[in-house]
PDB file of C-alpha atoms in Angstrom:
ATOM      1  CA  UNK A   1     -88.944-109.532 -49.898  1.00 35.00           C
ATOM      2  CA  UNK A   2     -88.626-112.694 -51.534  1.00 39.00           C
ATOM      3  CA  UNK A   3     -86.384-111.957 -55.170  1.00 38.00           C
ATOM      4  CA  UNK A   4     -88.630-113.769 -58.739  1.00 41.00           C
ATOM      5  CA  UNK A   5     -86.533-114.770 -61.565  1.00 42.00           C
ATOM      6  CA  UNK A   6     -89.570-113.514 -63.345  1.00 41.00           C
ATOM      7  CA  UNK A   7     -88.655-110.091 -62.562  1.00 62.00           C
ATOM      8  CA  UNK A   8     -85.053-109.772 -64.463  1.00 78.00           C
ATOM      9  CA  UNK A   9     -85.416-107.401 -66.882  1.00 86.00           C
ATOM     10  CA  UNK A  10     -85.052-108.401 -70.558  1.00 90.00           C
ATOM     11  CA  UNK A  11     -82.757-107.253 -73.702  1.00 93.00           C
ATOM     12  CA  UNK A  12     -85.754-105.491 -75.774  1.00 96.00           C
ATOM     13  CA  UNK A  13     -87.996-105.647 -72.044  1.00 95.00           C
ATOM     14  CA  UNK A  14     -89.704-101.773 -71.261  1.00 96.00           C
ATOM     15  CA  UNK A  15     -87.611 -99.172 -69.589  1.00 95.00           C
ATOM     16  CA  UNK A  16     -90.649 -98.614 -65.860  1.00 93.00           C
ATOM     17  CA  UNK A  17     -91.977 -96.128 -65.095  1.00 93.00           C
ATOM     18  CA  UNK A  18     -91.326 -96.221 -62.083  1.00 94.00           C
ATOM     19  CA  UNK A  19     -91.021 -92.755 -59.433  1.00 95.00           C
ATOM     20  CA  UNK A  20     -88.241 -93.298 -57.534  1.00 95.00           C
ATOM     21  CA  UNK A  21     -86.261 -90.938 -54.655  1.00 95.00           C
ATOM     22  CA  UNK A  22     -82.859 -89.272 -55.567  1.00 96.00           C
ATOM     23  CA  UNK A  23     -80.377 -87.509 -53.157  1.00 95.00           C
ATOM     24  CA  UNK A  24     -81.723 -84.484 -55.991  1.00 95.00           C
ATOM     25  CA  UNK A  25     -85.581 -84.668 -55.003  1.00 96.00           C
ATOM     26  CA  UNK A  26     -87.632 -87.202 -56.756  1.00 97.00           C
ATOM     27  CA  UNK A  27     -87.818 -88.786 -60.627  1.00 97.00           C
ATOM     28  CA  UNK A  28     -89.910 -90.281 -63.199  1.00 97.00           C
ATOM     29  CA  UNK A  29     -87.323 -92.786 -64.880  1.00 97.00           C
ATOM     30  CA  UNK A  30     -89.230 -91.998 -68.773  1.00 97.00           C
ATOM     31  CA  UNK A  31     -89.615 -88.676 -68.015  1.00 97.00           C
ATOM     32  CA  UNK A  32     -85.308 -88.643 -66.703  1.00 98.00           C
ATOM     33  CA  UNK A  33     -83.994 -90.339 -69.735  1.00 98.00           C
ATOM     34  CA  UNK A  34     -85.868 -88.477 -72.080  1.00 97.00           C
ATOM     35  CA  UNK A  35     -85.430 -89.448 -75.649  1.00 97.00           C
ATOM     36  CA  UNK A  36     -82.081 -90.318 -75.411  1.00 98.00           C
ATOM     37  CA  UNK A  37     -80.432 -92.940 -74.130  1.00 98.00           C
ATOM     38  CA  UNK A  38     -79.726 -93.425 -70.632  1.00 98.00           C
ATOM     39  CA  UNK A  39     -77.021 -96.682 -68.426  1.00 98.00           C
ATOM     40  CA  UNK A  40     -78.738 -97.461 -65.118  1.00 96.00           C
ATOM     41  CA  UNK A  41     -76.058 -98.761 -62.858  1.00 94.00           C
ATOM     42  CA  UNK A  42     -76.633-100.657 -59.412  1.00 90.00           C
ATOM     43  CA  UNK A  43     -74.655-100.621 -56.983  1.00 87.00           C
ATOM     44  CA  UNK A  44     -75.211-102.635 -53.096  1.00 84.00           C
ATOM     45  CA  UNK A  45     -75.017 -99.666 -50.294  1.00 86.00           C
ATOM     46  CA  UNK A  46     -73.036 -96.706 -49.095  1.00 90.00           C
ATOM     47  CA  UNK A  47     -69.762 -95.801 -48.257  1.00 94.00           C
ATOM     48  CA  UNK A  48     -69.033 -98.850 -49.582  1.00 91.00           C
ATOM     49  CA  UNK A  49     -64.857 -99.546 -50.556  1.00 94.00           C
ATOM     50  CA  UNK A  50     -65.957-100.630 -54.600  1.00 94.00           C
ATOM     51  CA  UNK A  51     -68.795 -98.611 -55.406  1.00 94.00           C
ATOM     52  CA  UNK A  52     -67.083 -94.987 -53.429  1.00 96.00           C
ATOM     53  CA  UNK A  53     -64.995 -95.984 -55.921  1.00 97.00           C
ATOM     54  CA  UNK A  54     -66.964 -96.013 -58.534  1.00 96.00           C
ATOM     55  CA  UNK A  55     -69.102 -93.789 -58.572  1.00 97.00           C
ATOM     56  CA  UNK A  56     -65.904 -91.501 -58.136  1.00 98.00           C
ATOM     57  CA  UNK A  57     -64.429 -92.914 -61.684  1.00 98.00           C
ATOM     58  CA  UNK A  58     -68.515 -92.759 -63.355  1.00 97.00           C
ATOM     59  CA  UNK A  59     -68.024 -88.688 -62.053  1.00 98.00           C
ATOM     60  CA  UNK A  60     -65.642 -88.853 -63.834  1.00 98.00           C
ATOM     61  CA  UNK A  61     -66.357 -89.925 -67.547  1.00 98.00           C
ATOM     62  CA  UNK A  62     -69.852 -88.282 -67.155  1.00 98.00           C
ATOM     63  CA  UNK A  63     -68.247 -85.438 -70.220  1.00 98.00           C
ATOM     64  CA  UNK A  64     -67.885 -88.779 -72.926  1.00 98.00           C
ATOM     65  CA  UNK A  65     -71.486 -89.785 -71.790  1.00 98.00           C
ATOM     66  CA  UNK A  66     -73.273 -86.584 -72.726  1.00 98.00           C
ATOM     67  CA  UNK A  67     -71.252 -86.321 -75.783  1.00 98.00           C
ATOM     68  CA  UNK A  68     -72.554 -89.843 -76.739  1.00 98.00           C
ATOM     69  CA  UNK A  69     -75.879 -88.503 -75.581  1.00 98.00           C
ATOM     70  CA  UNK A  70     -76.521 -90.941 -72.303  1.00 98.00           C
ATOM     71  CA  UNK A  71     -77.798 -89.697 -69.439  1.00 98.00           C
ATOM     72  CA  UNK A  72     -77.127 -91.841 -65.801  1.00 98.00           C
ATOM     73  CA  UNK A  73     -78.315 -92.554 -62.898  1.00 97.00           C
ATOM     74  CA  UNK A  74     -76.745 -94.646 -59.906  1.00 96.00           C
ATOM     75  CA  UNK A  75     -78.345 -97.029 -57.912  1.00 94.00           C
ATOM     76  CA  UNK A  76     -77.893 -97.394 -54.154  1.00 91.00           C
ATOM     77  CA  UNK A  77     -79.571 -99.386 -51.067  1.00 85.00           C
ATOM     78  CA  UNK A  78     -79.574 -96.366 -48.838  1.00 87.00           C
ATOM     79  CA  UNK A  79     -81.569 -93.541 -48.180  1.00 91.00           C
ATOM     80  CA  UNK A  80     -81.494 -89.723 -49.831  1.00 93.00           C
ATOM     81  CA  UNK A  81     -79.150 -88.251 -46.386  1.00 93.00           C
ATOM     82  CA  UNK A  82     -77.185 -91.257 -46.325  1.00 93.00           C
ATOM     83  CA  UNK A  83     -75.635 -90.679 -50.114  1.00 94.00           C
ATOM     84  CA  UNK A  84     -75.328 -86.126 -49.560  1.00 95.00           C
ATOM     85  CA  UNK A  85     -72.927 -87.683 -47.071  1.00 95.00           C
ATOM     86  CA  UNK A  86     -71.508 -90.459 -49.250  1.00 96.00           C
ATOM     87  CA  UNK A  87     -71.289 -88.433 -52.311  1.00 97.00           C
ATOM     88  CA  UNK A  88     -68.160 -86.022 -50.451  1.00 97.00           C
ATOM     89  CA  UNK A  89     -66.513 -88.256 -49.857  1.00 98.00           C
ATOM     90  CA  UNK A  90     -66.437 -89.949 -53.141  1.00 98.00           C
ATOM     91  CA  UNK A  91     -65.620 -86.478 -54.091  1.00 98.00           C
ATOM     92  CA  UNK A  92     -62.977 -87.050 -52.107  1.00 98.00           C
ATOM     93  CA  UNK A  93     -61.340 -89.256 -53.248  1.00 98.00           C
ATOM     94  CA  UNK A  94     -62.169 -89.274 -56.969  1.00 98.00           C
ATOM     95  CA  UNK A  95     -60.784 -85.561 -57.288  1.00 97.00           C
ATOM     96  CA  UNK A  96     -64.069 -85.230 -58.912  1.00 98.00           C
ATOM     97  CA  UNK A  97     -67.580 -83.705 -58.849  1.00 97.00           C
ATOM     98  CA  UNK A  98     -70.522 -86.141 -59.511  1.00 97.00           C
ATOM     99  CA  UNK A  99     -73.389 -84.647 -60.624  1.00 97.00           C
ATOM    100  CA  UNK A 100     -75.582 -87.315 -61.581  1.00 98.00           C
ATOM    101  CA  UNK A 101     -78.482 -88.756 -58.732  1.00 97.00           C
ATOM    102  CA  UNK A 102     -78.444 -91.277 -56.955  1.00 97.00           C
ATOM    103  CA  UNK A 103     -81.415 -93.130 -57.184  1.00 95.00           C
ATOM    104  CA  UNK A 104     -82.435 -93.718 -52.440  1.00 93.00           C
ATOM    105  CA  UNK A 105     -83.548 -97.452 -53.009  1.00 90.00           C
ATOM    106  CA  UNK A 106     -83.338 -98.506 -48.971  1.00 85.00           C
ATOM    107  CA  UNK A 107     -86.738-100.697 -49.616  1.00 84.00           C
ATOM    108  CA  UNK A 108     -85.137-102.622 -52.687  1.00 83.00           C
ATOM    109  CA  UNK A 109     -88.509-101.416 -54.784  1.00 86.00           C
ATOM    110  CA  UNK A 110     -86.966-100.154 -57.564  1.00 88.00           C
ATOM    111  CA  UNK A 111     -83.866-102.945 -56.985  1.00 85.00           C
ATOM    112  CA  UNK A 112     -86.435-105.771 -56.726  1.00 84.00           C
ATOM    113  CA  UNK A 113     -88.820-104.143 -60.181  1.00 85.00           C
ATOM    114  CA  UNK A 114     -85.674-104.215 -62.581  1.00 87.00           C
ATOM    115  CA  UNK A 115     -84.503-107.969 -61.632  1.00 81.00           C
ATOM    116  CA  UNK A 116     -80.912-105.861 -59.059  1.00 79.00           C
ATOM    117  CA  UNK A 117     -81.216-107.407 -55.698  1.00 68.00           C
ATOM    118  CA  UNK A 118     -79.109-111.617 -55.092  1.00 57.00           C
ATOM    119  CA  UNK A 119     -80.680-114.716 -54.969  1.00 59.00           C
ATOM    120  CA  UNK A 120     -77.758-116.134 -53.193  1.00 49.00           C
ATOM    121  CA  UNK A 121     -79.154-115.518 -49.843  1.00 46.00           C
ATOM    122  CA  UNK A 122     -76.751-111.914 -48.946  1.00 50.00           C
ATOM    123  CA  UNK A 123     -78.402-109.455 -46.720  1.00 44.00           C
ATOM    124  CA  UNK A 124     -77.891-106.430 -46.030  1.00 47.00           C
ATOM    125  CA  UNK A 125     -79.244-104.171 -42.944  1.00 52.00           C
ATOM    126  CA  UNK A 126     -82.453-108.199 -43.012  1.00 45.00           C
ATOM    127  CA  UNK A 127     -83.320-107.383 -46.669  1.00 44.00           C
ATOM    128  CA  UNK A 128     -81.728-108.877 -50.066  1.00 46.00           C
ATOM    129  CA  UNK A 129     -78.299-106.655 -51.304  1.00 51.00           C
ATOM    130  CA  UNK A 130     -78.860-105.321 -54.931  1.00 57.00           C
ATOM    131  CA  UNK A 131     -75.204-107.009 -57.099  1.00 60.00           C
ATOM    132  CA  UNK A 132     -73.570-104.416 -59.749  1.00 76.00           C
ATOM    133  CA  UNK A 133     -75.812-104.907 -62.379  1.00 88.00           C
ATOM    134  CA  UNK A 134     -75.872-102.231 -66.024  1.00 94.00           C
ATOM    135  CA  UNK A 135     -78.038-101.656 -68.183  1.00 95.00           C
ATOM    136  CA  UNK A 136     -78.526 -99.454 -70.315  1.00 98.00           C
ATOM    137  CA  UNK A 137     -81.531 -98.114 -72.844  1.00 98.00           C
ATOM    138  CA  UNK A 138     -82.084 -96.531 -75.794  1.00 98.00           C
ATOM    139  CA  UNK A 139     -84.132 -94.341 -76.808  1.00 98.00           C
ATOM    140  CA  UNK A 140     -87.194 -95.994 -77.890  1.00 97.00           C
ATOM    141  CA  UNK A 141     -86.589 -96.774 -73.717  1.00 97.00           C
ATOM    142  CA  UNK A 142     -85.478-100.926 -74.169  1.00 98.00           C
ATOM    143  CA  UNK A 143     -83.766-102.899 -72.936  1.00 97.00           C
ATOM    144  CA  UNK A 144     -80.327-102.581 -75.025  1.00 97.00           C
ATOM    145  CA  UNK A 145     -77.055-104.122 -72.722  1.00 96.00           C
ATOM    146  CA  UNK A 146     -78.208-105.392 -69.830  1.00 93.00           C
ATOM    147  CA  UNK A 147     -74.640-106.571 -67.529  1.00 92.00           C
ATOM    148  CA  UNK A 148     -74.192-108.255 -63.913  1.00 87.00           C
ATOM    149  CA  UNK A 149     -71.247-108.328 -61.787  1.00 86.00           C
ATOM    150  CA  UNK A 150     -70.685-110.170 -58.191  1.00 82.00           C
ATOM    151  CA  UNK A 151     -70.532-107.024 -55.714  1.00 80.00           C
ATOM    152  CA  UNK A 152     -67.215-107.721 -54.811  1.00 85.00           C
ATOM    153  CA  UNK A 153     -65.775-106.855 -58.261  1.00 90.00           C
ATOM    154  CA  UNK A 154     -65.421-103.245 -59.367  1.00 93.00           C
ATOM    155  CA  UNK A 155     -66.648-102.240 -63.055  1.00 93.00           C
ATOM    156  CA  UNK A 156     -64.793-100.979 -66.050  1.00 96.00           C
ATOM    157  CA  UNK A 157     -67.019 -98.428 -67.580  1.00 96.00           C
ATOM    158  CA  UNK A 158     -64.373 -97.362 -70.192  1.00 97.00           C
ATOM    159  CA  UNK A 159     -66.043-100.805 -71.215  1.00 96.00           C
ATOM    160  CA  UNK A 160     -69.489 -99.440 -70.674  1.00 97.00           C
ATOM    161  CA  UNK A 161     -68.060 -96.050 -73.931  1.00 98.00           C
ATOM    162  CA  UNK A 162     -66.510 -98.336 -75.529  1.00 97.00           C
ATOM    163  CA  UNK A 163     -69.909-100.648 -75.056  1.00 97.00           C
ATOM    164  CA  UNK A 164     -72.373 -97.624 -76.593  1.00 98.00           C
ATOM    165  CA  UNK A 165     -70.372 -96.790 -78.622  1.00 98.00           C
ATOM    166  CA  UNK A 166     -71.108-100.194 -80.148  1.00 98.00           C
ATOM    167  CA  UNK A 167     -75.349 -99.609 -79.683  1.00 98.00           C
ATOM    168  CA  UNK A 168     -75.842 -96.318 -81.798  1.00 98.00           C
ATOM    169  CA  UNK A 169     -73.241 -97.462 -84.550  1.00 98.00           C
ATOM    170  CA  UNK A 170     -74.779-100.717 -84.873  1.00 97.00           C
ATOM    171  CA  UNK A 171     -78.210 -98.913 -84.613  1.00 96.00           C
ATOM    172  CA  UNK A 172     -77.187 -97.426 -87.946  1.00 95.00           C
ATOM    173  CA  UNK A 173     -76.025 -98.875 -90.260  1.00 97.00           C
ATOM    174  CA  UNK A 174     -75.989-102.936 -91.465  1.00 97.00           C
ATOM    175  CA  UNK A 175     -72.764-104.021 -88.891  1.00 98.00           C
ATOM    176  CA  UNK A 176     -71.680-105.406 -86.546  1.00 98.00           C
ATOM    177  CA  UNK A 177     -68.821-104.828 -84.001  1.00 98.00           C
ATOM    178  CA  UNK A 178     -66.213-107.772 -83.630  1.00 98.00           C
ATOM    179  CA  UNK A 179     -63.800-108.747 -80.605  1.00 97.00           C
ATOM    180  CA  UNK A 180     -61.986-105.959 -78.613  1.00 96.00           C
ATOM    181  CA  UNK A 181     -63.598-103.204 -81.223  1.00 98.00           C
ATOM    182  CA  UNK A 182     -62.950 -99.492 -80.580  1.00 96.00           C
ATOM    183  CA  UNK A 183     -64.407 -96.086 -82.354  1.00 95.00           C
ATOM    184  CA  UNK A 184     -62.913 -95.645 -86.138  1.00 94.00           C
ATOM    185  CA  UNK A 185     -61.426 -99.575 -85.957  1.00 97.00           C
ATOM    186  CA  UNK A 186     -63.272-102.176 -88.634  1.00 98.00           C
ATOM    187  CA  UNK A 187     -67.043-103.944 -87.564  1.00 98.00           C
ATOM    188  CA  UNK A 188     -68.744-106.619 -89.497  1.00 98.00           C
ATOM    189  CA  UNK A 189     -70.501-106.824 -91.932  1.00 98.00           C
ATOM    190  CA  UNK A 190     -74.389-108.336 -91.031  1.00 98.00           C
ATOM    191  CA  UNK A 191     -74.643-112.210 -92.704  1.00 97.00           C
ATOM    192  CA  UNK A 192     -77.868-111.059 -93.303  1.00 97.00           C
ATOM    193  CA  UNK A 193     -77.239-108.329 -96.260  1.00 98.00           C
ATOM    194  CA  UNK A 194     -76.263-109.660 -99.301  1.00 97.00           C
ATOM    195  CA  UNK A 195     -73.365-108.437-101.379  1.00 97.00           C
ATOM    196  CA  UNK A 196     -75.435-107.095-103.916  1.00 97.00           C
ATOM    197  CA  UNK A 197     -76.595-105.038-100.416  1.00 98.00           C
ATOM    198  CA  UNK A 198     -73.489-103.805 -99.598  1.00 97.00           C
ATOM    199  CA  UNK A 199     -72.420-103.251-102.460  1.00 97.00           C
ATOM    200  CA  UNK A 200     -75.127-100.155-101.927  1.00 97.00           C
ATOM    201  CA  UNK A 201     -74.874 -99.511 -98.066  1.00 97.00           C
ATOM    202  CA  UNK A 202     -70.388 -99.840 -98.379  1.00 97.00           C
ATOM    203  CA  UNK A 203     -69.158 -97.563-101.226  1.00 96.00           C
ATOM    204  CA  UNK A 204     -66.144 -97.626 -98.993  1.00 95.00           C
ATOM    205  CA  UNK A 205     -65.504-101.311-100.602  1.00 96.00           C
ATOM    206  CA  UNK A 206     -64.963-104.144 -97.827  1.00 97.00           C
ATOM    207  CA  UNK A 207     -62.807-107.109 -97.419  1.00 97.00           C
ATOM    208  CA  UNK A 208     -63.734-110.881 -97.106  1.00 98.00           C
ATOM    209  CA  UNK A 209     -61.657-112.788 -95.304  1.00 97.00           C
ATOM    210  CA  UNK A 210     -60.720-116.034 -96.522  1.00 97.00           C
ATOM    211  CA  UNK A 211     -61.183-119.099 -94.610  1.00 97.00           C
ATOM    212  CA  UNK A 212     -61.060-123.448 -94.337  1.00 97.00           C
ATOM    213  CA  UNK A 213     -64.192-123.704 -94.769  1.00 97.00           C
ATOM    214  CA  UNK A 214     -64.507-121.178 -98.268  1.00 96.00           C
ATOM    215  CA  UNK A 215     -68.370-119.088 -96.884  1.00 96.00           C
ATOM    216  CA  UNK A 216     -67.138-115.502 -97.232  1.00 95.00           C
ATOM    217  CA  UNK A 217     -68.991-114.982 -93.668  1.00 96.00           C
ATOM    218  CA  UNK A 218     -65.930-112.540 -92.186  1.00 98.00           C
ATOM    219  CA  UNK A 219     -66.555-108.889 -93.456  1.00 98.00           C
ATOM    220  CA  UNK A 220     -64.439-107.039 -92.474  1.00 98.00           C
ATOM    221  CA  UNK A 221     -65.688-102.870 -93.596  1.00 98.00           C
ATOM    222  CA  UNK A 222     -65.005 -99.364 -91.901  1.00 96.00           C
ATOM    223  CA  UNK A 223     -67.172 -96.780 -91.178  1.00 91.00           C
ATOM    224  CA  UNK A 224     -66.233 -92.935 -91.057  1.00 78.00           C
TER     225      UNK A 224
END
């Protein structure tokens, strides 16, 4: 199985309508997503220590994703029966109950289609290993976020919640979120929005930061 660069998904690409086997039965990706948001996370294999901690934390945080209209879907490169046994370990370790489905991708077909494979020669059971990818798809099925971690580094799913809050806010308002932003904090008005238009969009007003350049591009606004 050859890993080809052109298979990597780019921001704005559409979620392919793949049919996938999971521990909860066969699903089609687009049907599973429905009309909301979707977060898809890949894992190298079942019964691996980092993945076990990640999926436990994700199960604990699932109600927070649900509040935001985000469905969770995981992928691991073993079969569905293996997933069932592994889930028992995840639940015991994290004190949780995994409810989201896990794609069974022993053949790497789904991981290949989504560009989730390592390209450094790392192999598992004779096939390329997956990286720790995170994809977030908008309701229009377009890829809004793509993050890739090495197999040695566990992900921070609290950060994924922060990112979802930013994506959902900036999809509706003419703002971007600055460094370390959290929901409820000040945002920045987009440079493409003139002060005249900003006055209509943000009648509550904003704070323009004075900078040595004299340019008034850093405009902070609180969104209720």
